[in-house]
Short mmCIF file of N, CA and C in Angstrom, two decimals:
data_model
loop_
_atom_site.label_atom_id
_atom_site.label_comp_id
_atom_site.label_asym_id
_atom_site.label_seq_id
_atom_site.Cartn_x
_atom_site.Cartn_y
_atom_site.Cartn_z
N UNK Q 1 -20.70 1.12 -22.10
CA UNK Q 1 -20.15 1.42 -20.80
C UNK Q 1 -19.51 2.81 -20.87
N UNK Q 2 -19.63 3.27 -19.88
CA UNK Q 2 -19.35 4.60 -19.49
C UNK Q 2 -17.64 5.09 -18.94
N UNK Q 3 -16.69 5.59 -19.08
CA UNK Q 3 -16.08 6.18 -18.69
C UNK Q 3 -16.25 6.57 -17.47
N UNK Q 4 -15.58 6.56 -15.97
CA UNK Q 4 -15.84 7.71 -14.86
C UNK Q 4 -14.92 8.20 -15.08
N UNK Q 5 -14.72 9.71 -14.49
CA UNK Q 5 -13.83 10.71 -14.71
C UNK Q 5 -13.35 11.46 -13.06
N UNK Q 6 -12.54 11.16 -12.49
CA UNK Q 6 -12.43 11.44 -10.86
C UNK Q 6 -11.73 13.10 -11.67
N UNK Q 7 -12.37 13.86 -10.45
CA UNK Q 7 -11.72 15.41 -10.60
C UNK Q 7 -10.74 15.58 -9.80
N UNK Q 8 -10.46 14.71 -8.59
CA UNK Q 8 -9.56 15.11 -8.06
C UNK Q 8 -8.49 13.41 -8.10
N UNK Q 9 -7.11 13.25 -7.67
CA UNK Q 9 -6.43 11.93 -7.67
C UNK Q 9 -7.39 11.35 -6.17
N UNK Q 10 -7.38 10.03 -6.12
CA UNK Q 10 -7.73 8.76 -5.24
C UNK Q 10 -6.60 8.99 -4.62
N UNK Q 11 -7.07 9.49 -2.98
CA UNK Q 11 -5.79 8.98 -2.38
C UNK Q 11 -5.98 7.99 -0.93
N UNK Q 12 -5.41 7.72 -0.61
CA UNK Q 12 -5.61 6.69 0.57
C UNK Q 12 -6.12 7.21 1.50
N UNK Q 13 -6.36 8.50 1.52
CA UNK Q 13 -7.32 9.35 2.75
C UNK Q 13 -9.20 9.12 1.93
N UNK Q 14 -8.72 9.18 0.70
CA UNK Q 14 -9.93 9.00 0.02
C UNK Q 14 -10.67 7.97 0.15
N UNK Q 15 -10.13 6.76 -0.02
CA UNK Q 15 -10.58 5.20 0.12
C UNK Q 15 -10.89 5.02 1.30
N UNK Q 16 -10.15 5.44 2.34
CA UNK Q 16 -10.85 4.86 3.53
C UNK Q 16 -12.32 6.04 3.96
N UNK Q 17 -12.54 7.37 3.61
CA UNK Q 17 -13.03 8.15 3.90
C UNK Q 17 -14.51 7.71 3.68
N UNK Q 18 -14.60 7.04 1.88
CA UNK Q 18 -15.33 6.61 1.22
C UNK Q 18 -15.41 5.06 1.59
N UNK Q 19 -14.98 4.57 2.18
CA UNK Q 19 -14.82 2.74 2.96
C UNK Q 19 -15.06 1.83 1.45
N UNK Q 20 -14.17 2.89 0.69
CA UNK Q 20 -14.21 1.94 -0.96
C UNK Q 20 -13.42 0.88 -0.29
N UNK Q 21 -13.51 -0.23 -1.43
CA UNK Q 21 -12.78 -1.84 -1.29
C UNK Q 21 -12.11 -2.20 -2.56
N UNK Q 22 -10.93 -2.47 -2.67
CA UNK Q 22 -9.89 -2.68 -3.68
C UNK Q 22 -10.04 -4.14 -4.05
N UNK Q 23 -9.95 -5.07 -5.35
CA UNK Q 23 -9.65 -6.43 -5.05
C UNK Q 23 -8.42 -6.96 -6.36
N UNK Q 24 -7.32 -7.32 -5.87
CA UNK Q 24 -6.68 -8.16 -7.22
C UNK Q 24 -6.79 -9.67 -7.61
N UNK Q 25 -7.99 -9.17 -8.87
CA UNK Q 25 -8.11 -10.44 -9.49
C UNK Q 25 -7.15 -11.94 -9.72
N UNK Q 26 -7.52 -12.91 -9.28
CA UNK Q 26 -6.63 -14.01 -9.58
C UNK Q 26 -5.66 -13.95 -10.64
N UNK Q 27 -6.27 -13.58 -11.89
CA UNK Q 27 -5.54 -13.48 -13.13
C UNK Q 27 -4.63 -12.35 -12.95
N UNK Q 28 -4.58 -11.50 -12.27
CA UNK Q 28 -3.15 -10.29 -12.31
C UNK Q 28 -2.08 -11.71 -11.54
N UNK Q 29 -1.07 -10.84 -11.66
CA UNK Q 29 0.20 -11.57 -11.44
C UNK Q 29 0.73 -11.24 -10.01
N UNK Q 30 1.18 -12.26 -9.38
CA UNK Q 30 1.87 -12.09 -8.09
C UNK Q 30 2.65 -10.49 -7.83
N UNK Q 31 2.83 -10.15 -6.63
CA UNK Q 31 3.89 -8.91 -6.40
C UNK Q 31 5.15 -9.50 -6.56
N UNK Q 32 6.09 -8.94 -7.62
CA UNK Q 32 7.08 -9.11 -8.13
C UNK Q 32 8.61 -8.46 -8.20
N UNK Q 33 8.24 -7.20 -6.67
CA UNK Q 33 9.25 -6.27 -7.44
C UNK Q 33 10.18 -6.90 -6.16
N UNK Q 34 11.77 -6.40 -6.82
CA UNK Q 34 13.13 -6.75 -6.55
C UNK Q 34 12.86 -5.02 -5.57
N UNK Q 35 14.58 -6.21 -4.61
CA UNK Q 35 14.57 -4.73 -3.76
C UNK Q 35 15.34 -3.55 -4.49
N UNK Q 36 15.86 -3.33 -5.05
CA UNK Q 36 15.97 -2.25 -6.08
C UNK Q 36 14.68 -1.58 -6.62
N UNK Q 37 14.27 -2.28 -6.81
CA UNK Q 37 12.79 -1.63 -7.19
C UNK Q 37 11.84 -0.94 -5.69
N UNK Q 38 12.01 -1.43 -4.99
CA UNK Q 38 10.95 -1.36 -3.59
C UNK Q 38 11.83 0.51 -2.83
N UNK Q 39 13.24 0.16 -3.07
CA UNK Q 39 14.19 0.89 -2.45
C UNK Q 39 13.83 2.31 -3.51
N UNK Q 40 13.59 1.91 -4.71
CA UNK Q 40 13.88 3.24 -5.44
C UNK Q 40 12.38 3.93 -4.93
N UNK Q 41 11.55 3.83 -4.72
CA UNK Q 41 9.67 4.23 -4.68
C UNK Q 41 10.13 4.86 -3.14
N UNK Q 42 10.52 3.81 -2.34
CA UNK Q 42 10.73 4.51 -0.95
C UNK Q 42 11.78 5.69 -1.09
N UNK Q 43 12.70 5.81 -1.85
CA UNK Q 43 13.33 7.09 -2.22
C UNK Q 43 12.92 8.02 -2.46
N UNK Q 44 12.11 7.61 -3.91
CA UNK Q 44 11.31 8.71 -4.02
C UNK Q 44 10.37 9.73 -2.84
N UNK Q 45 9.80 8.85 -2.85
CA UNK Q 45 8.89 9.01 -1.66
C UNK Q 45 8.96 10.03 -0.89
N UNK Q 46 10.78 9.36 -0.25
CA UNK Q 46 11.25 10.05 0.71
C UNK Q 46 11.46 11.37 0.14
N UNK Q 47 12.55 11.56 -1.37
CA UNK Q 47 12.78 12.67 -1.51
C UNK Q 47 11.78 13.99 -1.86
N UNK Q 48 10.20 13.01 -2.30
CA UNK Q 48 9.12 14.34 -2.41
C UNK Q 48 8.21 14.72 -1.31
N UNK Q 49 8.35 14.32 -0.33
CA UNK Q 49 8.11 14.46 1.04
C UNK Q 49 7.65 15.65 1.80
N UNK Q 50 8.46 16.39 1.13
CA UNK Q 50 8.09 17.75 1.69
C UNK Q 50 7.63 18.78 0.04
N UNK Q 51 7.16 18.56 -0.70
CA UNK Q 51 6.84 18.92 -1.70
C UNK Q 51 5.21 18.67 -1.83
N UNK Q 52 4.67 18.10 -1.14
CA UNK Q 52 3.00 17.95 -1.81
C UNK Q 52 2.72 16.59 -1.89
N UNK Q 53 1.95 15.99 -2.31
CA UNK Q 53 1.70 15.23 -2.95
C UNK Q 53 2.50 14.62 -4.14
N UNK Q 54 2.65 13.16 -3.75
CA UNK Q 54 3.21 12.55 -4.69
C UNK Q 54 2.45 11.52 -5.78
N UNK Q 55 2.41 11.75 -7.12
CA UNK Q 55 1.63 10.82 -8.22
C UNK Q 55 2.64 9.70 -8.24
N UNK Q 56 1.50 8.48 -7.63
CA UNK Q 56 2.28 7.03 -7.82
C UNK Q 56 2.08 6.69 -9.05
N UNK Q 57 1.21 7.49 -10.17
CA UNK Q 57 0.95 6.66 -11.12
C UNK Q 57 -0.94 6.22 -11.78
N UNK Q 58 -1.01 6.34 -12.39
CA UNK Q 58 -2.31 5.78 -12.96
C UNK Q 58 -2.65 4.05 -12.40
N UNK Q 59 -3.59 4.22 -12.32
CA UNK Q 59 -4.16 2.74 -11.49
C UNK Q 59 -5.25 3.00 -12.43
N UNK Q 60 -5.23 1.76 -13.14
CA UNK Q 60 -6.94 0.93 -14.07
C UNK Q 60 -7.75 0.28 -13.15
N UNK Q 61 -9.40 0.79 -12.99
CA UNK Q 61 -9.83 -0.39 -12.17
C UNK Q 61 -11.41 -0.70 -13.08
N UNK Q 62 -11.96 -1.36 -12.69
CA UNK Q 62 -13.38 -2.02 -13.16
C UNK Q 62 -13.99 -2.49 -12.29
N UNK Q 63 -14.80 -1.18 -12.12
CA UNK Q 63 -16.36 -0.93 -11.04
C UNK Q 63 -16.76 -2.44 -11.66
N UNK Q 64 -17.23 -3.52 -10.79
CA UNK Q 64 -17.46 -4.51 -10.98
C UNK Q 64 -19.22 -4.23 -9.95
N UNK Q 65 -20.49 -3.78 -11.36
CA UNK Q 65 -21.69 -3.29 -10.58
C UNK Q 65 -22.33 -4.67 -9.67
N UNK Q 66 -21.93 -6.05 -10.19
CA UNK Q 66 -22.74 -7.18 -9.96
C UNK Q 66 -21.82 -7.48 -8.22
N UNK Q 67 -21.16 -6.93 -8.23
CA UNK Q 67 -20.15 -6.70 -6.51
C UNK Q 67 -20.04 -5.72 -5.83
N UNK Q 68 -21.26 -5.07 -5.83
CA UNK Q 68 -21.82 -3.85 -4.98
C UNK Q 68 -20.66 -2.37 -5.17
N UNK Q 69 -20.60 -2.99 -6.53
CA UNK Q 69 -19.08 -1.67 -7.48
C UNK Q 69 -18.07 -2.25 -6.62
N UNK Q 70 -17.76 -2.97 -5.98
CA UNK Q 70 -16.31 -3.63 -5.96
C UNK Q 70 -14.87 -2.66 -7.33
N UNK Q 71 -14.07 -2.40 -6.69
CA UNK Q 71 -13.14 -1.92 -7.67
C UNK Q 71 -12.25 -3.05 -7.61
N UNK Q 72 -12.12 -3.45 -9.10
CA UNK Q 72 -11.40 -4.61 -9.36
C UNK Q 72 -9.93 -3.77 -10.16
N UNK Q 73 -8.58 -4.15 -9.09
CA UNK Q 73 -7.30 -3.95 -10.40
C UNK Q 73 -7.76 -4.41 -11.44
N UNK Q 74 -6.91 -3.38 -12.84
CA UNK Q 74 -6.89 -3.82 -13.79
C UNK Q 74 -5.32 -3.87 -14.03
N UNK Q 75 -4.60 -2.78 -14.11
CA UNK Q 75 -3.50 -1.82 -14.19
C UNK Q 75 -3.22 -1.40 -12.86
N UNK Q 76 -1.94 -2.02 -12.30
CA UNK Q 76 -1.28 -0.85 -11.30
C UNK Q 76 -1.22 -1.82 -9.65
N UNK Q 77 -1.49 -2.93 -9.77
CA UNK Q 77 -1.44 -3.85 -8.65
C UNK Q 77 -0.57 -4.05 -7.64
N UNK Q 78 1.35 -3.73 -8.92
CA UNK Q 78 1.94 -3.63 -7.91
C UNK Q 78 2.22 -2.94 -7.10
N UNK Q 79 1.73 -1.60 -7.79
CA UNK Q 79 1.66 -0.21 -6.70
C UNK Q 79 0.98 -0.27 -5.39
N UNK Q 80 -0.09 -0.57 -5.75
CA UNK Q 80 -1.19 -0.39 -4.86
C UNK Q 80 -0.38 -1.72 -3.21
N UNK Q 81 -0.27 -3.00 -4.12
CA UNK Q 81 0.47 -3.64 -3.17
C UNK Q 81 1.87 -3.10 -2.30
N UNK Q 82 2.74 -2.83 -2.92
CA UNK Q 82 3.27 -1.67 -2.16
C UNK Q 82 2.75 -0.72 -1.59
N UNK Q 83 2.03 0.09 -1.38
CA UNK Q 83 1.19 0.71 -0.71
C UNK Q 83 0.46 -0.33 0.52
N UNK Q 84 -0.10 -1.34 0.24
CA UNK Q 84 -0.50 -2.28 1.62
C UNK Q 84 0.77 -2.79 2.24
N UNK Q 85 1.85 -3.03 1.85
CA UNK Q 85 2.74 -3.38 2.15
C UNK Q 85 3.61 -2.12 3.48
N UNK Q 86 3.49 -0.94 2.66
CA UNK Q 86 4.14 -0.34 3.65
C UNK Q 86 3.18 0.56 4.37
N UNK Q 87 1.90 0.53 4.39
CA UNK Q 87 0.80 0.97 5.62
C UNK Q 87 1.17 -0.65 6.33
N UNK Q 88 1.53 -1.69 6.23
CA UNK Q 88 1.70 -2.58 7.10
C UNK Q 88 3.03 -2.51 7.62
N UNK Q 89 3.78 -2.08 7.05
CA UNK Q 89 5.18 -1.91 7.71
C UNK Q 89 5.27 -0.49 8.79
N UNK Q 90 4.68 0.89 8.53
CA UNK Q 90 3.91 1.26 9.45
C UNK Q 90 2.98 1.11 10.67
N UNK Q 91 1.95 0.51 10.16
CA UNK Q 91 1.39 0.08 11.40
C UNK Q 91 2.37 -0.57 12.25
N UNK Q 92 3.11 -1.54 11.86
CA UNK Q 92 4.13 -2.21 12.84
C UNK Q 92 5.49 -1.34 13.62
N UNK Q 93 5.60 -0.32 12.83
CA UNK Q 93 6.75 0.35 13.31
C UNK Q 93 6.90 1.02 13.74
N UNK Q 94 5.37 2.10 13.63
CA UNK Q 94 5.15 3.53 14.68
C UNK Q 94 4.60 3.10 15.61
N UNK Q 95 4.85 4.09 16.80
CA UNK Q 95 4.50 4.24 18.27
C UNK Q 95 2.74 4.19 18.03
N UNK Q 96 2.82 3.38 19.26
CA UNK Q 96 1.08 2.48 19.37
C UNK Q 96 0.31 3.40 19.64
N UNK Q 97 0.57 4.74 19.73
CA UNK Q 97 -0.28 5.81 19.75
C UNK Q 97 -0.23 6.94 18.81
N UNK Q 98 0.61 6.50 18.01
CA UNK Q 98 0.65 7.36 16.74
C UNK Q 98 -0.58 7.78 16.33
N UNK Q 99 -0.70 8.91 15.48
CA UNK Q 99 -2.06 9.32 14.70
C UNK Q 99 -2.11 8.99 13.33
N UNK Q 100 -0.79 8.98 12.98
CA UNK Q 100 -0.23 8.69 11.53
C UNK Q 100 -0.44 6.72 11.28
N UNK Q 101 0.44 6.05 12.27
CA UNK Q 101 0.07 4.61 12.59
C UNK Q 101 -1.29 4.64 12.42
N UNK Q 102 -2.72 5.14 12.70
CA UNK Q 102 -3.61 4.91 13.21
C UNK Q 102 -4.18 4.92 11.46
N UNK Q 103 -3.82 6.30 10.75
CA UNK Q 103 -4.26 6.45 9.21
C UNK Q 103 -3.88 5.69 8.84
N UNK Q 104 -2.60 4.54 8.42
CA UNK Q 104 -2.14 3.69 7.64
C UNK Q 104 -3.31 2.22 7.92
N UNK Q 105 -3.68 2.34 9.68
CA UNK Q 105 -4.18 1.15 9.75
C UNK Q 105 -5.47 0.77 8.89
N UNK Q 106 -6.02 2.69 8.81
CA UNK Q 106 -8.02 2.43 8.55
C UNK Q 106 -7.34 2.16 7.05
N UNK Q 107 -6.17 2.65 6.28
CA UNK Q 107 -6.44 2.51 5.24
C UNK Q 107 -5.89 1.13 4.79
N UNK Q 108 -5.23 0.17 5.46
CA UNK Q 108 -5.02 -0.95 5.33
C UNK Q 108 -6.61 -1.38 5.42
N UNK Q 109 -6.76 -1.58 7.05
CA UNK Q 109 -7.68 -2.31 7.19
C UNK Q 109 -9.23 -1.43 6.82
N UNK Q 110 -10.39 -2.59 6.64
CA UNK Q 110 -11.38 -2.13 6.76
C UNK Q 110 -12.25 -3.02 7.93
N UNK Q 111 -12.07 -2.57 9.09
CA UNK Q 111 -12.75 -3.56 9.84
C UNK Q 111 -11.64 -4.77 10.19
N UNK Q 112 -12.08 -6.11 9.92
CA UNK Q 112 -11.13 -7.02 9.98
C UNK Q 112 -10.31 -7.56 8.93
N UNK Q 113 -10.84 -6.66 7.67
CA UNK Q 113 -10.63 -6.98 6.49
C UNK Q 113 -9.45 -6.38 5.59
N UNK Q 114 -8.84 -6.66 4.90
CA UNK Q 114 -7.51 -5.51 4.30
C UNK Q 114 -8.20 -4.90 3.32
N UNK Q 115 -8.07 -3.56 2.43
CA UNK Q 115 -8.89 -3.16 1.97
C UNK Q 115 -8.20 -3.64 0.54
N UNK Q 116 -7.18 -4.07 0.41
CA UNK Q 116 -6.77 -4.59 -0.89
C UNK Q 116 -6.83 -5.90 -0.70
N UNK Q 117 -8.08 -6.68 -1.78
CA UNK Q 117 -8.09 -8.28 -1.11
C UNK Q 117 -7.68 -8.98 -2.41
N UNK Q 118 -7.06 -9.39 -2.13
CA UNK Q 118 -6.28 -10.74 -3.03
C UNK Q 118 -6.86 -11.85 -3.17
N UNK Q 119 -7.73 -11.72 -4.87
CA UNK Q 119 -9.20 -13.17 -5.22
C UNK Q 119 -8.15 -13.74 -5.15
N UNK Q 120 -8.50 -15.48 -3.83
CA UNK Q 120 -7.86 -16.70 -4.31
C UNK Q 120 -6.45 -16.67 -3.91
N UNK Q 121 -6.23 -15.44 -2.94
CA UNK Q 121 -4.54 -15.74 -2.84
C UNK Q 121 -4.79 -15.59 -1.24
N UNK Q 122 -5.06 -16.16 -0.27
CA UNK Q 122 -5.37 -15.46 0.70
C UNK Q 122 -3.62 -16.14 1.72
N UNK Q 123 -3.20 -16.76 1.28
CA UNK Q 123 -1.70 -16.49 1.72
C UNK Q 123 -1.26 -15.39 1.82
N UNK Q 124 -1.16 -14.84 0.72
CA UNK Q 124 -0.46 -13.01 0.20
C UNK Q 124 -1.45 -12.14 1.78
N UNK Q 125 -2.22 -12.50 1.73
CA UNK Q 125 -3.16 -10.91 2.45
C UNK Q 125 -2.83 -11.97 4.00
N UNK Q 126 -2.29 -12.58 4.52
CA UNK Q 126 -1.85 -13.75 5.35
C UNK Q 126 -0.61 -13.02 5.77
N UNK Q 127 0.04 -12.67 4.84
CA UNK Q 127 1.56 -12.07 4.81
C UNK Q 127 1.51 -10.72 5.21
N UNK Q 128 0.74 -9.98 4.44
CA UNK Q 128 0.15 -8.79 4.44
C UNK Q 128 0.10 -7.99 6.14
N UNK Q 129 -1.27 -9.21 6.70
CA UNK Q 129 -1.34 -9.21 7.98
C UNK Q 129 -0.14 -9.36 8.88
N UNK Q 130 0.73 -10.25 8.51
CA UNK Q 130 1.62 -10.73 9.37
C UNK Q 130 2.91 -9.72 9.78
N UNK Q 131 2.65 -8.86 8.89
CA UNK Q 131 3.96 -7.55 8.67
C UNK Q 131 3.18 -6.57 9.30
N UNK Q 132 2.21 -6.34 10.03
CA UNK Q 132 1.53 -5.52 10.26
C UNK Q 132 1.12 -5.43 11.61
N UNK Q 133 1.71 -7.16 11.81
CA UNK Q 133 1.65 -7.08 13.63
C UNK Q 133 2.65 -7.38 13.86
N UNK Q 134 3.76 -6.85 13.10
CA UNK Q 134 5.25 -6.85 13.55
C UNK Q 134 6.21 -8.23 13.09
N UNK Q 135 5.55 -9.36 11.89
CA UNK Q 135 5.87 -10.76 12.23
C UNK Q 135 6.49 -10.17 10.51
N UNK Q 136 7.96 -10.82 10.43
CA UNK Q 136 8.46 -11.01 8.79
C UNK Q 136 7.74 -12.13 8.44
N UNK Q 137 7.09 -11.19 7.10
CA UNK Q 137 6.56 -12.47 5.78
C UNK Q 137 7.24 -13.61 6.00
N UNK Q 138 6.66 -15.00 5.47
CA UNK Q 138 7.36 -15.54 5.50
C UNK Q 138 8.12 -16.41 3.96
N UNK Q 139 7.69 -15.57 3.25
CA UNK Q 139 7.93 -15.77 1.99
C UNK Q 139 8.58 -14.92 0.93
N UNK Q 140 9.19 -15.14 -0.41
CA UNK Q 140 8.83 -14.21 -1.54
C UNK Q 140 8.84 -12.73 -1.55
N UNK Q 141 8.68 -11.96 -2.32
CA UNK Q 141 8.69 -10.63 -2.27
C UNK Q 141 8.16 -10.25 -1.40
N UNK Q 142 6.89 -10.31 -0.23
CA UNK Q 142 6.40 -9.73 0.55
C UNK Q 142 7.80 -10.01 1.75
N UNK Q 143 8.27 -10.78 2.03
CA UNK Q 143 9.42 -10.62 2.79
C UNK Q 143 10.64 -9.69 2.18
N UNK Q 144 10.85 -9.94 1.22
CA UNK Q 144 11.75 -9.02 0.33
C UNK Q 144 11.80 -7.12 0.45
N UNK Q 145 10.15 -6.79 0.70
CA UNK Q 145 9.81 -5.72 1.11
C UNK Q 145 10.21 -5.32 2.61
N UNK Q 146 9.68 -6.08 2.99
CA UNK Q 146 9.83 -6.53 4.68
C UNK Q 146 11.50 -5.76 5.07
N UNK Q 147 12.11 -6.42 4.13
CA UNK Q 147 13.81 -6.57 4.63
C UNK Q 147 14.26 -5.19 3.59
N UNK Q 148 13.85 -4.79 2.74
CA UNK Q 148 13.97 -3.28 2.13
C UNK Q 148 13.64 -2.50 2.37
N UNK Q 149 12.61 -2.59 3.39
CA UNK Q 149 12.23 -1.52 4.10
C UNK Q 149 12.65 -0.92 5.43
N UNK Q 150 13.01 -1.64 6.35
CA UNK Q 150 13.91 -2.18 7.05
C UNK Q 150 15.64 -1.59 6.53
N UNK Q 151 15.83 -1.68 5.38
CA UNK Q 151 17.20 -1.71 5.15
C UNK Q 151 16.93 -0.13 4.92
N UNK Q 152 16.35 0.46 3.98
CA UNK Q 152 15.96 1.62 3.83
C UNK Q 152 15.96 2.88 5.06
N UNK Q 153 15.23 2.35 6.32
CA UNK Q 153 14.85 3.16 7.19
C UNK Q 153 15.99 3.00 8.35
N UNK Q 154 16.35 2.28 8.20
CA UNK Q 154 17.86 1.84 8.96
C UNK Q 154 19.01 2.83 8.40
N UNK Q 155 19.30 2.83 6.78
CA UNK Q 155 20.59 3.30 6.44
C UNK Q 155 20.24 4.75 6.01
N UNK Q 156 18.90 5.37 6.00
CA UNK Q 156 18.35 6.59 5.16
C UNK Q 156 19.17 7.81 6.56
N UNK Q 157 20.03 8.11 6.06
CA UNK Q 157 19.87 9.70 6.15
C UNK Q 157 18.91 10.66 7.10
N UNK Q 158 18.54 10.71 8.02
CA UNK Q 158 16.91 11.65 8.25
C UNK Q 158 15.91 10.90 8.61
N UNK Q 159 16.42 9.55 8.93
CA UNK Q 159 15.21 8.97 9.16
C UNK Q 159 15.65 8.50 10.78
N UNK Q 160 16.70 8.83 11.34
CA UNK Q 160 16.80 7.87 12.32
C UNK Q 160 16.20 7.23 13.69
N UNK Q 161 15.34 8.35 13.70
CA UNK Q 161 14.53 8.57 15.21
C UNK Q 161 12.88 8.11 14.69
N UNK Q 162 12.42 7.73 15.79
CA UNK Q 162 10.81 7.81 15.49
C UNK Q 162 9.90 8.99 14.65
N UNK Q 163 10.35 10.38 15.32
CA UNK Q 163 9.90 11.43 15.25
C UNK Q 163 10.16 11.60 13.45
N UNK Q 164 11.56 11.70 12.88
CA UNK Q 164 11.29 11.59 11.43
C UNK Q 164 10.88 10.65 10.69
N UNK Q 165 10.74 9.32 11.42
CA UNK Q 165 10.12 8.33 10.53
C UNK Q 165 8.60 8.51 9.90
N UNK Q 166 8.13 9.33 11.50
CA UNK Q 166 6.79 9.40 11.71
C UNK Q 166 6.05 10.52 10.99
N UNK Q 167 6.87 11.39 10.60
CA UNK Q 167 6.80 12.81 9.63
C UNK Q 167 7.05 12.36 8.42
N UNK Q 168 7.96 10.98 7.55
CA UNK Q 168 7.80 11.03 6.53
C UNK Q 168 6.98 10.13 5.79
N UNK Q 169 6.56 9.12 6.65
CA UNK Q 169 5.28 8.16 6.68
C UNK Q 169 4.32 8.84 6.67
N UNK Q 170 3.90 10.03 7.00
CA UNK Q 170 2.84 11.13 7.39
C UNK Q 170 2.57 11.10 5.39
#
C-alpha cells in the first residue's frame, strides 16, 4: 500500500468542493470532549482569526477502495466532530441568508446526508442534525457543545452582534 501525499492541507472548502465523504468507524470512540476542552479550540479559533489559516491538526484516514475510496477516520475524530458540530451550530445561528451559513451547510451536509457519517451510531448524526435546525442535542457531549458554544459566543468579547459572529465563523 501506498502512501498519499496531499500538497496542500484538506480544508472544509476542499471536501465539499471535491463532494469527498468522511465516515467514523464504529470502533473509534464516542465524542468525548469536556467543555473546557470545546471552549479552549473555540478560543483558539477565535484568537487566530485574523491571521490565516488555522492547523487543527493531523487527521489519519483510510481510503477504504472497496467503498468507492470512502475516507474512513483513523486519527483525529474528535476534531473533525467538532468541526460538524460547530458548522451545525452555525447553520443554526447565522442569518438565513448568510453566505457564510450557506458554506458551513454544503460542508456539513452533502445533499441529505452529513458528510461526517457515524458507522452504526446514527443517534450521534440524529443530534448532529438536530443542532443544526436550531433544536439542543438531547444528550451527552453533543449537548455539552451545544451549551459551550452558546456560553462562548454569549460571554466572548467581539462577538456580540451577528455581523462579528458572522466574520469569525467566516
Amino acid at each position: 500500500m501506498s502512501d498519499i501525499k496531499f500538497e496542500k492541507p484538506i480544508t472544509p472548502k476542499h471536501l465539499v468542493e471535491n463532494n469527498l465523504m468522511l465516515s467514523v468507524p464504529v470502533y473509534q470512540r464516542l465524542f468525548v470532549w469536556k467543555s473546557d476542552q470545546i471552549q479552549k479550540l473555540l478560543s483558539d479559533l477565535y484568537d487566530s482569526c485574523n491571521n490565516g489559516l488555522y492547523n487543527i491538526g493531523i487527521i489519519s484516514i483510510w481510503i477504504n477502495a472497496k467503498e468507492n475510496n470512502s475516507w474512513e477516520i483513523v486519527d483525529g475524530q474528535q476534531r473533525l466532530t467538532f468541526l460538524s458540530l460547530f458548522a451545525a451550530w452555525a447553520v443554526a445561528n447565522l442569518g438565513a441568508k448568510s453566505s457564510v451559513r450557506e458554506k458551513w451547510h454544503e460542508f456539513l451536509f452533502a445533499g441529505e446526508k452529513l458528510r461526517l457519517h457515524f458507522i452504526g451510531r446514527p443517534e450521534d448524526e440524529d443530534a448532529i442534525k438536530a443542532l443544526a435546525g436550531g433544536n439542543m442535542p438531547m444528550f451527552g457531549s453533543f449537548r455539552l457543545f451545544a451549551e459551550a458554544a452558546n456560553a462562548f459566543f454569549a460571554n466572548r468579547n467581539g462577538l456580540e452582534d451577528l455581523d462579528a459572529r458572522e466574520n469569525f465563523v467566516q
